[in-house]
């Protein structure tokens, strides 16, 4: 990139930093590869729900495998590093756009991306966050009992969040491969079928597994063993966790509102 020299010998770049071609390509690459990592994670979660069509035991066995990967130090760095990178570059891209005129598919992907963290917040903080901070020994039985026995709304928000993340990822993958020379109409049709079928099977497995834990929750002996394995901390843990979730939700709202305000200010300044 050539650099102009202003009067007095001060270097002056011809474009603002967010419009530089090299920066744009680099942040697109970060967003792409971090998105692929997150898409692999979401696919693993949907596969876990799908196993509910077989049995709760199959779900528990699979979640142990995925936890070995995603809760290991490398898996944790990959997952949460990708989450921060993908979120950060996506928000920065929205801010840096010269115009918000987008195709319907781009608006759909943006809307899904905004909805995902709000839909998955309770599940993420009730499982991984509670495990790391409060020592909860979460399992898939914990997720299902929390959903189908104690808090139906939160459980279905989790299911909706996973479907939203899946669709968001599918749109992103399509945007990535549609201009590749090897991408054919047949591949697009097969991809559409899989993109539709996968979350439907996952929701079916989630519902089937949920129905199987309802009678278990009425078994006193099973629930005593369940709470013993859960390793609940002393005090009103669920009230404390609810407060943590509320604070996090307010922080997320503040970030979103700040982005909107910054985008409006930039639009006015660019006129």
Coordinates of C-alpha atoms in Angstrom, one line a residue:
X1 CA 0.0 0.0 0.0
X2 CA 1.4 3.4 -0.9
X3 CA 1.6 6.0 1.8
X4 CA 1.0 9.7 1.1
X5 CA 2.9 12.4 2.8
X6 CA 1.0 15.3 4.2
X7 CA 2.5 18.8 4.2
X8 CA 5.2 19.0 6.9
X9 CA 6.4 15.5 6.1
X10 CA 3.9 13.5 8.3
X11 CA 2.9 10.1 6.7
X12 CA -0.7 9.8 5.9
X13 CA -2.4 6.6 4.9
X14 CA -5.0 6.9 2.1
X15 CA -7.7 4.9 3.9
X16 CA -8.8 4.3 7.4
X17 CA -7.5 1.2 9.2
X18 CA -10.7 -0.8 9.0
X19 CA -10.8 -0.4 5.2
X20 CA -7.4 -1.8 4.6
X21 CA -7.5 -4.8 2.3
X22 CA -5.0 -6.9 4.1
X23 CA -6.6 -6.3 7.5
X24 CA -10.0 -7.2 6.0
X25 CA -8.7 -10.5 4.5
X26 CA -6.9 -11.4 7.8
X27 CA -10.0 -10.8 9.9
X28 CA -12.1 -12.8 7.4
X29 CA -9.7 -15.7 7.8
X30 CA -9.9 -15.5 11.6
X31 CA -13.7 -15.5 11.5
X32 CA -13.7 -18.4 9.1
X33 CA -11.4 -20.8 11.0
X34 CA -12.8 -19.9 14.4
X35 CA -16.3 -20.5 13.0
X36 CA -15.2 -23.9 11.7
X37 CA -14.0 -24.9 15.2
X38 CA -17.3 -23.7 16.7
X39 CA -19.3 -25.5 14.0
X40 CA -17.5 -28.8 14.8
X41 CA -18.4 -28.3 18.5
X42 CA -22.0 -27.6 17.7
X43 CA -22.1 -30.7 15.5
X44 CA -20.8 -32.8 18.3
X45 CA -23.5 -31.4 20.6
X46 CA -26.2 -32.2 18.1
X47 CA -24.8 -35.7 17.7
X48 CA -25.1 -36.1 21.4
X49 CA -28.7 -35.1 21.4
X50 CA -29.3 -37.4 18.5
X51 CA -28.1 -40.4 20.6
X52 CA -31.2 -39.8 22.8
X53 CA -33.1 -41.8 20.1
X54 CA -31.2 -44.8 21.4
X55 CA -30.7 -44.3 25.1
X56 CA -29.7 -42.0 27.9
X57 CA -26.7 -44.3 28.5
X58 CA -25.5 -43.7 24.9
X59 CA -25.7 -39.9 25.5
X60 CA -23.7 -40.1 28.7
X61 CA -21.0 -42.2 27.0
X62 CA -20.7 -39.8 24.1
X63 CA -20.6 -36.7 26.4
X64 CA -17.7 -38.2 28.3
X65 CA -15.8 -38.5 25.0
X66 CA -16.5 -35.0 24.0
X67 CA -15.6 -33.7 27.4
X68 CA -12.2 -35.3 27.2
X69 CA -11.7 -33.2 24.1
X70 CA -13.3 -29.9 24.8
X71 CA -12.6 -29.7 28.5
X72 CA -8.9 -30.6 28.1
X73 CA -6.6 -27.6 28.2
X74 CA -6.0 -27.6 24.4
X75 CA -9.7 -28.1 23.7
X76 CA -10.7 -25.3 26.1
X77 CA -8.2 -22.9 24.4
X78 CA -9.4 -23.9 21.0
X79 CA -13.1 -23.6 21.9
X80 CA -13.1 -20.4 23.9
X81 CA -10.4 -18.8 21.8
X82 CA -12.5 -19.5 18.7
X83 CA -15.6 -18.1 20.5
X84 CA -13.8 -14.9 21.4
X85 CA -12.2 -14.5 18.0
X86 CA -15.4 -15.3 16.1
X87 CA -17.5 -12.9 18.2
X88 CA -14.9 -10.1 18.2
X89 CA -14.3 -10.2 14.4
X90 CA -18.0 -10.5 13.7
X91 CA -18.9 -7.5 15.8
X92 CA -16.0 -5.5 14.3
X93 CA -17.2 -6.5 10.8
X94 CA -20.7 -5.2 11.5
X95 CA -19.2 -1.9 12.8
X96 CA -16.8 -1.5 9.9
X97 CA -19.3 -2.1 7.0
X98 CA -19.8 0.9 4.9
X99 CA -23.5 0.0 4.6
X100 CA -25.9 -2.3 6.3
X101 CA -27.6 -3.2 3.1
X102 CA -27.3 -7.0 3.0
X103 CA -28.9 -9.9 1.3
X104 CA -31.7 -11.7 3.3
X105 CA -29.3 -14.7 3.9
X106 CA -26.8 -12.3 5.4
X107 CA -29.4 -10.7 7.6
X108 CA -30.5 -14.2 8.7
X109 CA -27.0 -15.2 9.6
X110 CA -26.5 -11.9 11.5
X111 CA -29.8 -12.3 13.4
X112 CA -28.9 -15.9 14.3
X113 CA -25.5 -14.9 15.5
X114 CA -26.9 -12.3 17.8
X115 CA -29.5 -14.7 19.2
X116 CA -27.2 -17.6 19.8
X117 CA -25.4 -16.3 23.0
X118 CA -28.7 -15.3 24.6
X119 CA -30.3 -18.6 23.9
X120 CA -27.3 -20.7 25.1
X121 CA -26.4 -18.6 28.1
X122 CA -28.3 -20.6 30.7
X123 CA -27.1 -23.9 29.4
X124 CA -23.4 -22.8 29.2
X125 CA -23.4 -21.2 32.6
X126 CA -25.4 -24.1 34.2
X127 CA -23.0 -26.7 32.8
X128 CA -19.4 -25.7 32.0
X129 CA -19.4 -22.5 34.1
X130 CA -21.0 -24.3 37.1
X131 CA -18.5 -27.1 36.7
X132 CA -15.4 -24.8 36.6
X133 CA -16.5 -22.3 39.2
X134 CA -18.6 -24.2 41.7
X135 CA -17.4 -27.8 41.1
X136 CA -20.7 -29.2 39.8
X137 CA -20.2 -32.6 38.3
X138 CA -22.6 -32.1 35.4
X139 CA -23.8 -34.9 33.2
X140 CA -26.4 -35.3 30.5
X141 CA -28.9 -36.5 33.1
X142 CA -28.3 -33.2 34.9
X143 CA -29.1 -31.3 31.6
X144 CA -32.2 -33.4 30.9
X145 CA -33.6 -33.3 34.5
X146 CA -33.0 -29.6 34.7
X147 CA -34.9 -29.2 31.4
X148 CA -37.8 -31.6 31.6
X149 CA -38.4 -31.6 35.3
X150 CA -37.3 -28.2 36.7
X151 CA -37.1 -25.6 33.9
X152 CA -38.7 -26.4 30.6
X153 CA -38.2 -22.9 29.2
X154 CA -34.4 -22.9 29.7
X155 CA -34.1 -26.4 28.2
X156 CA -35.9 -25.4 25.0
X157 CA -33.9 -22.2 24.8
X158 CA -30.8 -24.4 24.8
X159 CA -32.3 -26.6 22.0
X160 CA -33.2 -23.5 20.0
X161 CA -29.7 -22.1 20.6
X162 CA -28.0 -25.2 19.2
X163 CA -30.3 -25.2 16.2
X164 CA -29.6 -21.5 15.6
X165 CA -25.9 -22.1 15.9
X166 CA -26.2 -25.0 13.4
X167 CA -28.1 -22.9 10.9
X168 CA -25.7 -20.0 11.4
X169 CA -22.8 -22.3 10.7
X170 CA -24.4 -23.9 7.7
X171 CA -25.0 -20.5 6.1
X172 CA -21.4 -19.6 6.8
X173 CA -20.1 -22.8 5.3
X174 CA -22.3 -22.2 2.2
X175 CA -20.9 -18.7 1.8
X176 CA -17.4 -20.1 2.0
X177 CA -17.8 -23.0 -0.5
X178 CA -20.3 -21.7 -3.0
X179 CA -17.7 -20.1 -5.2
X180 CA -15.2 -23.0 -5.1
X181 CA -14.7 -24.6 -8.5
X182 CA -15.4 -28.1 -7.1
X183 CA -18.7 -27.1 -5.5
X184 CA -21.6 -28.5 -7.5
X185 CA -25.4 -28.2 -7.5
X186 CA -25.7 -31.8 -6.2
X187 CA -23.4 -31.0 -3.3
X188 CA -25.6 -28.0 -2.5
X189 CA -28.8 -30.2 -2.6
X190 CA -27.2 -32.9 -0.4
X191 CA -26.0 -30.2 2.0
X192 CA -29.5 -28.7 2.3
X193 CA -31.0 -32.1 3.1
X194 CA -28.3 -32.7 5.8
X195 CA -28.7 -29.2 7.2
X196 CA -32.4 -29.8 7.6
X197 CA -32.3 -33.4 8.8
X198 CA -29.5 -33.1 11.4
X199 CA -31.2 -30.7 13.8
X200 CA -34.6 -32.5 13.4
X201 CA -32.9 -35.8 14.5
X202 CA -31.2 -34.0 17.3
X203 CA -34.4 -32.5 18.6
X204 CA -36.1 -35.9 18.3
X205 CA -33.3 -37.5 20.4
X206 CA -33.5 -34.6 22.9
X207 CA -37.2 -35.1 23.4
X208 CA -37.0 -38.9 23.6
X209 CA -34.3 -38.7 26.3
X210 CA -36.2 -36.0 28.2
X211 CA -39.3 -38.2 28.3
X212 CA -37.1 -41.1 29.7
X213 CA -35.8 -39.0 32.7
X214 CA -39.3 -37.9 33.9
X215 CA -40.1 -41.2 35.6
X216 CA -36.5 -41.4 36.9
X217 CA -37.0 -38.0 38.6
X218 CA -39.9 -39.5 40.6
X219 CA -37.7 -42.3 41.9
X220 CA -36.4 -41.2 45.3
X221 CA -33.4 -43.6 45.3
X222 CA -32.3 -42.5 41.9
X223 CA -32.6 -38.8 42.8
X224 CA -30.6 -39.3 46.0
X225 CA -27.8 -40.9 44.0
X226 CA -28.2 -38.1 41.3
X227 CA -27.7 -35.3 43.9
X228 CA -24.8 -37.1 45.5
X229 CA -23.0 -37.4 42.1
X230 CA -23.9 -33.8 41.3
X231 CA -21.8 -32.5 44.1
X232 CA -23.9 -29.4 44.9
X233 CA -22.0 -26.8 47.0
X234 CA -23.3 -25.6 50.3
X235 CA -25.9 -22.8 50.4
X236 CA -28.5 -21.8 47.8
X237 CA -26.4 -22.7 44.7
X238 CA -29.1 -22.2 42.1
X239 CA -30.0 -18.7 43.4
X240 CA -26.3 -17.7 43.2
X241 CA -26.0 -19.2 39.7
X242 CA -29.2 -17.3 38.7
X243 CA -27.6 -14.1 39.8
X244 CA -24.4 -14.8 37.8
X245 CA -26.5 -15.5 34.7
X246 CA -28.4 -12.2 35.2
X247 CA -25.2 -10.2 35.5
X248 CA -23.8 -11.9 32.4
X249 CA -27.0 -11.2 30.5
X250 CA -26.8 -7.5 31.4
X251 CA -23.1 -7.4 30.2
X252 CA -24.1 -9.0 26.9
X253 CA -27.0 -6.5 26.5
X254 CA -24.5 -3.7 27.2
X255 CA -22.1 -4.9 24.5
X256 CA -24.9 -5.2 21.9
X257 CA -26.3 -1.7 22.7
X258 CA -22.7 -0.3 22.6
X259 CA -22.3 -1.8 19.1
X260 CA -25.5 -0.3 17.9
X261 CA -24.6 3.2 19.3
X262 CA -21.1 3.0 17.8
X263 CA -22.5 2.0 14.4
X264 CA -25.0 4.9 14.5
X265 CA -22.2 7.3 15.4
X266 CA -20.0 6.0 12.7
X267 CA -22.8 6.3 10.1
X268 CA -23.4 9.9 11.1
X269 CA -19.7 10.7 11.0
X270 CA -19.2 9.2 7.5
X271 CA -21.9 11.3 5.9

